[in-house]
Each structure stands twice: as C-alpha cells, then as structure tokens.
Short mmCIF file of C-alpha atoms in Angstrom, two decimals:
data_model
loop_
_atom_site.label_atom_id
_atom_site.label_comp_id
_atom_site.label_asym_id
_atom_site.label_seq_id
_atom_site.Cartn_x
_atom_site.Cartn_y
_atom_site.Cartn_z
CA MET A 1 -0.13 -0.02 -0.14
CA LYS A 2 2.78 2.22 0.94
CA HIS A 3 4.34 1.75 -2.59
CA LEU A 4 1.32 2.36 -4.54
CA ARG A 5 1.12 6.06 -2.67
CA ILE A 6 4.63 6.63 -3.36
CA LEU A 7 4.00 5.74 -7.16
CA THR A 8 0.86 7.82 -7.22
CA ALA A 9 2.73 10.89 -5.60
CA LEU A 10 5.40 10.51 -8.41
CA LEU A 11 2.95 10.18 -11.23
CA LEU A 12 1.23 13.35 -9.90
CA GLY A 13 4.28 15.01 -9.91
CA LEU A 14 5.32 14.08 -13.49
CA LEU A 15 2.04 15.43 -14.82
CA ALA A 16 2.57 18.75 -13.16
CA LEU A 17 6.03 19.14 -14.95
CA PRO A 18 4.53 20.96 -18.24
CA ALA A 19 2.98 23.72 -15.83
CA LEU A 20 6.36 24.10 -14.35
CA ALA A 21 8.02 24.33 -17.57
CA HIS A 22 5.88 27.59 -18.51
CA HIS A 23 5.36 26.23 -21.93
CA TYR A 24 2.15 26.93 -23.94
CA VAL A 25 0.69 25.09 -27.28
CA LEU A 26 -1.65 26.36 -29.80
CA GLY A 27 -2.30 23.91 -32.61
CA THR A 28 1.27 23.09 -34.04
CA LEU A 29 2.77 26.06 -32.46
CA HIS A 30 4.73 25.82 -29.16
CA ILE A 31 5.48 28.96 -27.07
CA GLY A 32 8.09 28.62 -24.57
CA HIS A 33 8.95 30.53 -21.38
CA PRO A 34 7.51 34.00 -21.87
CA TRP A 35 9.84 36.42 -19.62
CA SER A 36 10.67 40.09 -19.17
CA ARG A 37 13.58 41.48 -17.29
CA ALA A 38 12.54 43.40 -14.08
CA MET A 39 13.18 47.08 -14.55
CA PRO A 40 13.36 50.15 -12.33
CA ALA A 41 10.26 51.96 -11.46
CA MET A 42 10.98 54.97 -13.32
CA MET A 43 11.11 53.11 -16.83
CA SER A 44 7.98 53.43 -19.03
CA SER A 45 9.04 50.49 -21.24
CA GLY A 46 10.16 47.02 -21.17
CA ALA A 47 10.44 44.00 -23.37
CA VAL A 48 9.36 40.36 -23.43
CA TYR A 49 11.10 37.29 -24.75
CA LEU A 50 10.13 33.79 -25.64
CA LYS A 51 10.62 30.92 -27.83
CA LEU A 52 8.36 30.19 -30.75
CA ASP A 53 8.51 26.65 -32.26
CA ASN A 54 6.32 25.82 -35.46
CA GLN A 55 6.09 22.21 -35.61
CA GLY A 56 3.54 22.20 -38.42
CA LYS A 57 3.94 21.74 -42.13
CA THR A 58 2.48 25.07 -42.93
CA ALA A 59 4.21 28.70 -42.24
CA ASP A 60 2.49 30.90 -39.68
CA ARG A 61 3.25 34.57 -38.63
CA LEU A 62 2.96 36.16 -35.46
CA LEU A 63 1.02 39.19 -36.23
CA ALA A 64 0.32 41.09 -33.10
CA VAL A 65 0.62 41.23 -29.15
CA SER A 66 -1.03 43.07 -26.45
CA THR A 67 -1.26 43.09 -22.64
CA PRO A 68 -3.17 45.05 -20.11
CA ARG A 69 0.46 45.89 -18.46
CA ALA A 70 1.36 48.44 -21.13
CA ALA A 71 -0.38 51.18 -23.18
CA SER A 72 1.20 49.43 -26.37
CA ALA A 73 2.85 46.35 -27.32
CA GLU A 74 4.71 45.66 -30.49
CA LEU A 75 7.14 43.34 -32.38
CA HIS A 76 10.74 44.98 -32.80
CA GLN A 77 13.91 43.81 -33.94
CA ASN A 78 17.41 45.20 -32.92
CA LEU A 79 19.68 45.65 -36.11
CA ASN A 80 23.31 46.86 -36.31
CA ASP A 81 23.43 49.71 -38.78
CA HIS A 82 26.97 50.20 -39.70
CA GLY A 83 28.18 49.98 -35.95
CA VAL A 84 25.04 51.70 -34.51
CA MET A 85 22.45 49.47 -32.81
CA ARG A 86 18.89 50.45 -33.90
CA MET A 87 15.46 49.00 -33.12
CA ARG A 88 12.90 48.80 -35.74
CA ALA A 89 9.16 47.85 -35.68
CA LEU A 90 8.16 44.64 -37.37
CA PRO A 91 4.65 45.70 -38.78
CA GLU A 92 4.25 42.67 -40.90
CA GLY A 93 5.01 40.42 -38.01
CA ILE A 94 7.33 37.43 -37.43
CA GLU A 95 7.26 34.78 -39.98
CA LEU A 96 7.36 31.12 -38.41
CA PRO A 97 8.47 28.75 -41.18
CA PRO A 98 7.37 25.25 -40.77
CA GLY A 99 9.27 22.71 -38.93
CA ARG A 100 11.48 25.80 -37.48
CA GLY A 101 11.79 27.86 -34.34
CA ILE A 102 12.71 31.43 -33.40
CA ALA A 103 13.77 32.80 -30.10
CA LEU A 104 12.94 36.18 -29.31
CA ALA A 105 15.85 37.20 -27.26
CA PRO A 106 17.60 40.32 -25.84
CA GLY A 107 19.61 42.14 -28.44
CA GLY A 108 17.40 40.57 -31.38
CA THR A 109 13.86 40.29 -31.95
CA HIS A 110 11.49 41.18 -29.26
CA ILE A 111 8.24 42.31 -28.03
CA MET A 112 8.42 45.93 -26.89
CA LEU A 113 6.09 47.19 -24.13
CA MET A 114 5.45 50.92 -24.10
CA GLY A 115 3.65 52.94 -21.48
CA LEU A 116 4.06 50.39 -18.77
CA THR A 117 0.91 50.44 -16.44
CA ALA A 118 3.25 49.38 -13.50
CA PRO A 119 6.75 48.61 -12.91
CA LEU A 120 8.13 45.23 -13.92
CA LYS A 121 9.15 43.73 -10.60
CA ALA A 122 11.12 40.47 -10.34
CA GLY A 123 8.91 37.60 -9.25
CA GLU A 124 5.38 38.94 -10.96
CA ARG A 125 3.59 37.67 -13.57
CA PHE A 126 1.45 39.47 -16.51
CA PRO A 127 -0.84 38.34 -19.32
CA LEU A 128 0.29 38.52 -22.73
CA THR A 129 -2.12 37.83 -25.88
CA LEU A 130 -0.33 36.58 -29.06
CA ARG A 131 -2.24 36.64 -32.29
CA PHE A 132 -1.07 34.50 -35.33
CA ALA A 133 -2.24 34.50 -38.72
CA ARG A 134 -3.26 30.84 -38.88
CA ALA A 135 -3.17 29.43 -35.39
CA GLY A 136 -5.34 32.24 -33.78
CA THR A 137 -5.05 33.77 -30.43
CA ILE A 138 -3.41 32.58 -27.24
CA ALA A 139 -3.10 34.14 -23.68
CA VAL A 140 0.32 33.33 -22.06
CA GLU A 141 1.78 34.33 -18.81
CA VAL A 142 5.03 36.32 -18.78
CA LYS A 143 7.34 35.87 -15.73
CA ILE A 144 9.46 38.99 -14.69
CA GLU A 145 12.81 37.63 -14.03
CA GLU A 146 15.67 39.42 -12.20
CA GLY A 147 19.02 40.00 -13.96
CA MET A 148 20.02 39.29 -17.34
CA MET A 149 18.97 35.82 -18.32
CA PRO A 150 16.06 33.50 -17.04
CA THR A 151 16.09 30.14 -15.57
CA PRO A 152 13.54 28.01 -17.61
#
C-alpha cells in the first residue's frame, strides 16, 4: 500500500511538470517560457522574450501582441546599422516557417512594451496575448525575472 502511494505521488508530480515548464501550445505552435526583465520603477518601457516553435507543415506568422500591462505592445527587432544598434518595428509580424523555431531574445527580435502601467518587478507575472495569422490567439503568462537571463 505504501508503494502505491509513493508511485501515485510520483506520477502526479510528473503530470505537473508541463505547468512548471511555463510552456504553451496552440495547434502546432509551441510557445516557451515568456519572460521579461525586471526594470526600475522609473522606466516606462520594457520587453518580453520567448521561444516560438512551429512544429507544423504550414508557415504561420505572429501578427500582433497585447497586454494590459502596457499602453501598447509591438514586435521589434534590433539591427546593427554600420556599428550603431537601432531598433525597428516589425509591422508585418514575425514569420514562422514550418518545422522551425525562433527565439525572441535580448539584443534581437523581441516584444516591446511601451507605456507600462506598473513597474516590472521580479517575481511577478502578467498576461500577454499573442495573435497568429493561422493558429489564432492565445493568452500566455509572462514571468518577470531578475537579472540578465531567466532560468527556464
């Protein structure tokens, strides 16, 4: 009887792992670990990073993002323009080729939050809605991390 209780506890623990991994699925799209960096209270902007993996056979496109945590949210890309780092909006969205993934990460493609409604404090979470051309819309939870890189 004792072994059955231990086995049951282990199985329930394994079932909880996907929730701990901070991972979302929308059709054939997998969204991994949405996170944002903690920012000082006086900052009015921030960024969100995550991994997108299109495991399907058809291309998709991340078209738009939104969150109640900011007045606006846009898809952006950092570019090196002759030695000067510049940021530009991606109004056409982010292409997700079939069978491939993309990481939205510091220094590259990211989600820009402008007009924050509250400071980004480590340990907090906030909702973010992602809208895709084919897969539709999904709400995810962004974890605010301390420091440079998160722990998945």
